[in-house]
């Protein structure tokens, strides 16, 4: 069997992930199970956290899919100074995070699992992102005007742009074809 023999399920409500997967011209449906924890043991190194969470999400779907379904789970983390930056809960946190990545390089790691009832393939893609040096005024304007940490101000990328957006579609395409 190849991926075309499966009904593809994207396990994400992310508008970006939906848009990126649509770009591969693959038919899919979205199915999101409630109450899947996105937590991880504090003993895991930051670069492995996305893989851990994506795998945990995939495991939650194993009993919820049929033999002809393939579910795609993913998780993305931003790492700076060996610390994971979570999603900001308010403007103050967003400003603090922007200051932390301002003028520096950080790493974006997205992990993806392709899971069927009989097989699972998980992989991670890392991208180094260099952010421009932001003034206090730029930080304030950015947080008040745009969605925080939406990658405005990126001056260079080493790796996949789509990975930074939340789904490494080129690698997914390769993995689906090798599945």
PDB file of C-alpha atoms in Angstrom:
ATOM      1  CA  UNK A   1       0.000   0.000   0.000  1.00  0.00           C
ATOM      2  CA  UNK A   2       1.064   3.569  -0.521  1.00  0.00           C
ATOM      3  CA  UNK A   3      -0.336   6.737   1.012  1.00  0.00           C
ATOM      4  CA  UNK A   4      -2.875   7.102  -1.840  1.00  0.00           C
ATOM      5  CA  UNK A   5      -4.581   3.955  -0.579  1.00  0.00           C
ATOM      6  CA  UNK A   6      -5.317   5.664   2.743  1.00  0.00           C
ATOM      7  CA  UNK A   7      -7.825   8.257   3.822  1.00  0.00           C
ATOM      8  CA  UNK A   8      -5.554  11.007   5.187  1.00  0.00           C
ATOM      9  CA  UNK A   9      -6.485  12.643   8.510  1.00  0.00           C
ATOM     10  CA  UNK A  10      -4.771  15.833   9.676  1.00  0.00           C
ATOM     11  CA  UNK A  11      -4.901  15.920  13.473  1.00  0.00           C
ATOM     12  CA  UNK A  12      -4.707  19.697  13.768  1.00  0.00           C
ATOM     13  CA  UNK A  13      -7.015  22.690  13.793  1.00  0.00           C
ATOM     14  CA  UNK A  14      -4.151  24.979  12.767  1.00  0.00           C
ATOM     15  CA  UNK A  15      -5.202  27.060   9.754  1.00  0.00           C
ATOM     16  CA  UNK A  16      -1.566  27.165   8.630  1.00  0.00           C
ATOM     17  CA  UNK A  17      -1.106  23.402   8.785  1.00  0.00           C
ATOM     18  CA  UNK A  18      -4.309  22.926   6.793  1.00  0.00           C
ATOM     19  CA  UNK A  19      -3.159  25.426   4.178  1.00  0.00           C
ATOM     20  CA  UNK A  20       0.318  23.907   3.926  1.00  0.00           C
ATOM     21  CA  UNK A  21      -0.991  20.346   3.560  1.00  0.00           C
ATOM     22  CA  UNK A  22      -3.492  21.517   0.928  1.00  0.00           C
ATOM     23  CA  UNK A  23      -0.476  22.785  -1.017  1.00  0.00           C
ATOM     24  CA  UNK A  24       0.602  19.169  -1.553  1.00  0.00           C
ATOM     25  CA  UNK A  25      -2.678  18.535  -3.397  1.00  0.00           C
ATOM     26  CA  UNK A  26      -3.501  15.649  -1.070  1.00  0.00           C
ATOM     27  CA  UNK A  27      -7.111  15.031  -0.111  1.00  0.00           C
ATOM     28  CA  UNK A  28      -7.511  15.017   3.667  1.00  0.00           C
ATOM     29  CA  UNK A  29      -9.969  15.598   6.455  1.00  0.00           C
ATOM     30  CA  UNK A  30      -9.337  17.243   9.788  1.00  0.00           C
ATOM     31  CA  UNK A  31     -10.049  15.274  12.938  1.00  0.00           C
ATOM     32  CA  UNK A  32      -8.994  16.567  16.329  1.00  0.00           C
ATOM     33  CA  UNK A  33      -9.464  14.472  19.428  1.00  0.00           C
ATOM     34  CA  UNK A  34     -10.255  16.440  22.580  1.00  0.00           C
ATOM     35  CA  UNK A  35      -8.058  16.605  25.656  1.00  0.00           C
ATOM     36  CA  UNK A  36      -4.752  15.383  24.257  1.00  0.00           C
ATOM     37  CA  UNK A  37      -2.134  16.661  26.666  1.00  0.00           C
ATOM     38  CA  UNK A  38       0.784  18.522  25.149  1.00  0.00           C
ATOM     39  CA  UNK A  39       3.012  18.033  28.152  1.00  0.00           C
ATOM     40  CA  UNK A  40       6.380  16.349  28.399  1.00  0.00           C
ATOM     41  CA  UNK A  41       8.750  15.146  31.095  1.00  0.00           C
ATOM     42  CA  UNK A  42      11.273  17.787  32.161  1.00  0.00           C
ATOM     43  CA  UNK A  43      14.064  15.251  31.560  1.00  0.00           C
ATOM     44  CA  UNK A  44      13.688  15.497  27.755  1.00  0.00           C
ATOM     45  CA  UNK A  45      16.163  17.721  25.943  1.00  0.00           C
ATOM     46  CA  UNK A  46      14.408  20.640  24.219  1.00  0.00           C
ATOM     47  CA  UNK A  47      15.248  19.439  20.697  1.00  0.00           C
ATOM     48  CA  UNK A  48      13.348  16.170  21.384  1.00  0.00           C
ATOM     49  CA  UNK A  49      10.206  17.716  22.876  1.00  0.00           C
ATOM     50  CA  UNK A  50       8.314  18.171  19.595  1.00  0.00           C
ATOM     51  CA  UNK A  51       8.974  14.520  18.702  1.00  0.00           C
ATOM     52  CA  UNK A  52       7.729  13.374  22.099  1.00  0.00           C
ATOM     53  CA  UNK A  53       4.509  15.399  21.872  1.00  0.00           C
ATOM     54  CA  UNK A  54       3.827  14.457  18.230  1.00  0.00           C
ATOM     55  CA  UNK A  55       4.279  10.790  19.122  1.00  0.00           C
ATOM     56  CA  UNK A  56       1.956  11.122  22.127  1.00  0.00           C
ATOM     57  CA  UNK A  57      -0.662  12.712  19.873  1.00  0.00           C
ATOM     58  CA  UNK A  58      -0.242   9.886  17.346  1.00  0.00           C
ATOM     59  CA  UNK A  59      -0.646   7.249  20.061  1.00  0.00           C
ATOM     60  CA  UNK A  60      -3.940   8.853  21.077  1.00  0.00           C
ATOM     61  CA  UNK A  61      -5.258   8.281  17.543  1.00  0.00           C
ATOM     62  CA  UNK A  62      -4.243   4.624  17.190  1.00  0.00           C
ATOM     63  CA  UNK A  63      -7.543   3.368  18.617  1.00  0.00           C
ATOM     64  CA  UNK A  64      -9.555   6.067  16.840  1.00  0.00           C
ATOM     65  CA  UNK A  65      -8.594   5.256  13.246  1.00  0.00           C
ATOM     66  CA  UNK A  66      -9.569   2.455  10.894  1.00  0.00           C
ATOM     67  CA  UNK A  67      -7.306   0.241   8.780  1.00  0.00           C
ATOM     68  CA  UNK A  68      -7.675   2.523   5.760  1.00  0.00           C
ATOM     69  CA  UNK A  69      -6.810   5.769   7.580  1.00  0.00           C
ATOM     70  CA  UNK A  70      -3.457   7.505   7.959  1.00  0.00           C
ATOM     71  CA  UNK A  71      -3.270  10.237  10.577  1.00  0.00           C
ATOM     72  CA  UNK A  72      -0.745  13.076  10.509  1.00  0.00           C
ATOM     73  CA  UNK A  73       0.155  14.548  13.893  1.00  0.00           C
ATOM     74  CA  UNK A  74       2.634  17.370  14.422  1.00  0.00           C
ATOM     75  CA  UNK A  75       4.114  19.600  17.058  1.00  0.00           C
ATOM     76  CA  UNK A  76       6.380  22.624  16.753  1.00  0.00           C
ATOM     77  CA  UNK A  77       8.641  24.180  19.365  1.00  0.00           C
ATOM     78  CA  UNK A  78      10.821  27.278  19.365  1.00  0.00           C
ATOM     79  CA  UNK A  79      14.106  26.917  21.228  1.00  0.00           C
ATOM     80  CA  UNK A  80      16.455  29.678  22.336  1.00  0.00           C
ATOM     81  CA  UNK A  81      19.318  29.186  24.788  1.00  0.00           C
ATOM     82  CA  UNK A  82      18.258  25.549  25.209  1.00  0.00           C
ATOM     83  CA  UNK A  83      14.865  26.763  26.495  1.00  0.00           C
ATOM     84  CA  UNK A  84      11.499  26.153  24.847  1.00  0.00           C
ATOM     85  CA  UNK A  85       9.456  29.274  24.305  1.00  0.00           C
ATOM     86  CA  UNK A  86       5.795  28.435  24.686  1.00  0.00           C
ATOM     87  CA  UNK A  87       2.903  30.309  23.180  1.00  0.00           C
ATOM     88  CA  UNK A  88       2.540  33.715  24.825  1.00  0.00           C
ATOM     89  CA  UNK A  89      -0.592  34.066  26.946  1.00  0.00           C
ATOM     90  CA  UNK A  90      -0.643  37.846  26.967  1.00  0.00           C
ATOM     91  CA  UNK A  91       1.094  40.906  25.532  1.00  0.00           C
ATOM     92  CA  UNK A  92       3.659  41.045  28.329  1.00  0.00           C
ATOM     93  CA  UNK A  93       4.802  37.468  27.615  1.00  0.00           C
ATOM     94  CA  UNK A  94       4.863  38.158  23.874  1.00  0.00           C
ATOM     95  CA  UNK A  95       7.086  41.207  24.425  1.00  0.00           C
ATOM     96  CA  UNK A  96       9.394  39.241  26.699  1.00  0.00           C
ATOM     97  CA  UNK A  97       9.757  36.503  24.069  1.00  0.00           C
ATOM     98  CA  UNK A  98      10.416  38.983  21.292  1.00  0.00           C
ATOM     99  CA  UNK A  99      13.164  40.574  23.370  1.00  0.00           C
ATOM    100  CA  UNK A 100      14.641  37.124  23.980  1.00  0.00           C
ATOM    101  CA  UNK A 101      14.918  36.293  20.252  1.00  0.00           C
ATOM    102  CA  UNK A 102      15.689  39.838  19.079  1.00  0.00           C
ATOM    103  CA  UNK A 103      18.970  40.020  17.204  1.00  0.00           C
ATOM    104  CA  UNK A 104      19.655  36.341  17.749  1.00  0.00           C
ATOM    105  CA  UNK A 105      19.317  32.940  16.208  1.00  0.00           C
ATOM    106  CA  UNK A 106      16.810  30.433  17.514  1.00  0.00           C
ATOM    107  CA  UNK A 107      15.758  26.973  16.419  1.00  0.00           C
ATOM    108  CA  UNK A 108      12.337  25.868  15.244  1.00  0.00           C
ATOM    109  CA  UNK A 109      11.762  22.115  15.481  1.00  0.00           C
ATOM    110  CA  UNK A 110       8.676  20.482  14.014  1.00  0.00           C
ATOM    111  CA  UNK A 111       8.080  16.792  14.539  1.00  0.00           C
ATOM    112  CA  UNK A 112       5.566  14.818  12.502  1.00  0.00           C
ATOM    113  CA  UNK A 113       4.186  11.302  12.878  1.00  0.00           C
ATOM    114  CA  UNK A 114       2.466   9.412  10.073  1.00  0.00           C
ATOM    115  CA  UNK A 115       0.396   6.714  11.727  1.00  0.00           C
ATOM    116  CA  UNK A 116      -1.823   3.882  10.562  1.00  0.00           C
ATOM    117  CA  UNK A 117      -3.197   0.960  12.554  1.00  0.00           C
ATOM    118  CA  UNK A 118      -0.179  -1.099  11.473  1.00  0.00           C
ATOM    119  CA  UNK A 119       2.677   1.334  10.944  1.00  0.00           C
ATOM    120  CA  UNK A 120       4.142   4.562  12.268  1.00  0.00           C
ATOM    121  CA  UNK A 121       6.857   6.829  10.908  1.00  0.00           C
ATOM    122  CA  UNK A 122       8.012   9.826  12.964  1.00  0.00           C
ATOM    123  CA  UNK A 123      10.593  12.436  12.002  1.00  0.00           C
ATOM    124  CA  UNK A 124      11.744  15.914  12.987  1.00  0.00           C
ATOM    125  CA  UNK A 125      12.897  18.891  10.964  1.00  0.00           C
ATOM    126  CA  UNK A 126      14.975  21.717  12.454  1.00  0.00           C
ATOM    127  CA  UNK A 127      15.358  25.212  11.058  1.00  0.00           C
ATOM    128  CA  UNK A 128      17.674  27.912  12.362  1.00  0.00           C
ATOM    129  CA  UNK A 129      16.037  31.333  12.312  1.00  0.00           C
ATOM    130  CA  UNK A 130      17.844  34.624  12.766  1.00  0.00           C
ATOM    131  CA  UNK A 131      15.670  37.454  14.000  1.00  0.00           C
ATOM    132  CA  UNK A 132      16.488  41.119  13.457  1.00  0.00           C
ATOM    133  CA  UNK A 133      17.425  43.364  16.371  1.00  0.00           C
ATOM    134  CA  UNK A 134      14.177  44.985  17.491  1.00  0.00           C
ATOM    135  CA  UNK A 135      13.799  48.336  19.178  1.00  0.00           C
ATOM    136  CA  UNK A 136      11.386  48.736  22.069  1.00  0.00           C
ATOM    137  CA  UNK A 137       9.054  50.646  19.750  1.00  0.00           C
ATOM    138  CA  UNK A 138       9.129  47.822  17.194  1.00  0.00           C
ATOM    139  CA  UNK A 139       8.377  45.234  19.885  1.00  0.00           C
ATOM    140  CA  UNK A 140       5.417  47.270  21.152  1.00  0.00           C
ATOM    141  CA  UNK A 141       4.086  47.940  17.657  1.00  0.00           C
ATOM    142  CA  UNK A 142       4.512  44.321  16.631  1.00  0.00           C
ATOM    143  CA  UNK A 143       2.701  42.922  19.672  1.00  0.00           C
ATOM    144  CA  UNK A 144      -0.127  45.446  19.409  1.00  0.00           C
ATOM    145  CA  UNK A 145      -0.555  45.081  15.635  1.00  0.00           C
ATOM    146  CA  UNK A 146       0.299  41.467  14.726  1.00  0.00           C
ATOM    147  CA  UNK A 147      -0.007  37.981  16.140  1.00  0.00           C
ATOM    148  CA  UNK A 148       2.940  37.571  18.503  1.00  0.00           C
ATOM    149  CA  UNK A 149       5.867  35.471  17.309  1.00  0.00           C
ATOM    150  CA  UNK A 150       4.459  35.276  13.805  1.00  0.00           C
ATOM    151  CA  UNK A 151       7.971  35.435  12.315  1.00  0.00           C
ATOM    152  CA  UNK A 152       7.932  39.043  11.133  1.00  0.00           C
ATOM    153  CA  UNK A 153      11.463  40.336  11.566  1.00  0.00           C
ATOM    154  CA  UNK A 154      13.170  37.179  10.341  1.00  0.00           C
ATOM    155  CA  UNK A 155      16.408  38.114   8.592  1.00  0.00           C
ATOM    156  CA  UNK A 156      17.595  34.641   7.591  1.00  0.00           C
ATOM    157  CA  UNK A 157      16.628  30.975   7.608  1.00  0.00           C
ATOM    158  CA  UNK A 158      18.807  27.883   7.501  1.00  0.00           C
ATOM    159  CA  UNK A 159      16.442  25.090   6.579  1.00  0.00           C
ATOM    160  CA  UNK A 160      12.777  24.779   5.708  1.00  0.00           C
ATOM    161  CA  UNK A 161      10.590  27.877   5.601  1.00  0.00           C
ATOM    162  CA  UNK A 162       7.507  25.670   5.784  1.00  0.00           C
ATOM    163  CA  UNK A 163       8.880  24.026   8.930  1.00  0.00           C
ATOM    164  CA  UNK A 164       8.920  27.444  10.584  1.00  0.00           C
ATOM    165  CA  UNK A 165       5.319  27.895   9.490  1.00  0.00           C
ATOM    166  CA  UNK A 166       4.409  24.663  11.297  1.00  0.00           C
ATOM    167  CA  UNK A 167       4.548  21.800   8.795  1.00  0.00           C
ATOM    168  CA  UNK A 168       7.626  20.652   6.840  1.00  0.00           C
ATOM    169  CA  UNK A 169       5.651  19.780   3.714  1.00  0.00           C
ATOM    170  CA  UNK A 170       8.611  18.817   1.521  1.00  0.00           C
ATOM    171  CA  UNK A 171       9.698  16.206   4.079  1.00  0.00           C
ATOM    172  CA  UNK A 172       6.096  15.048   4.582  1.00  0.00           C
ATOM    173  CA  UNK A 173       5.832  14.537   0.821  1.00  0.00           C
ATOM    174  CA  UNK A 174       9.021  12.428   0.853  1.00  0.00           C
ATOM    175  CA  UNK A 175       7.882  10.393   3.848  1.00  0.00           C
ATOM    176  CA  UNK A 176       4.393   9.784   2.443  1.00  0.00           C
ATOM    177  CA  UNK A 177       5.883   8.515  -0.802  1.00  0.00           C
ATOM    178  CA  UNK A 178       8.268   6.244   1.098  1.00  0.00           C
ATOM    179  CA  UNK A 179       5.502   5.044   3.438  1.00  0.00           C
TER     180      UNK A 179
END
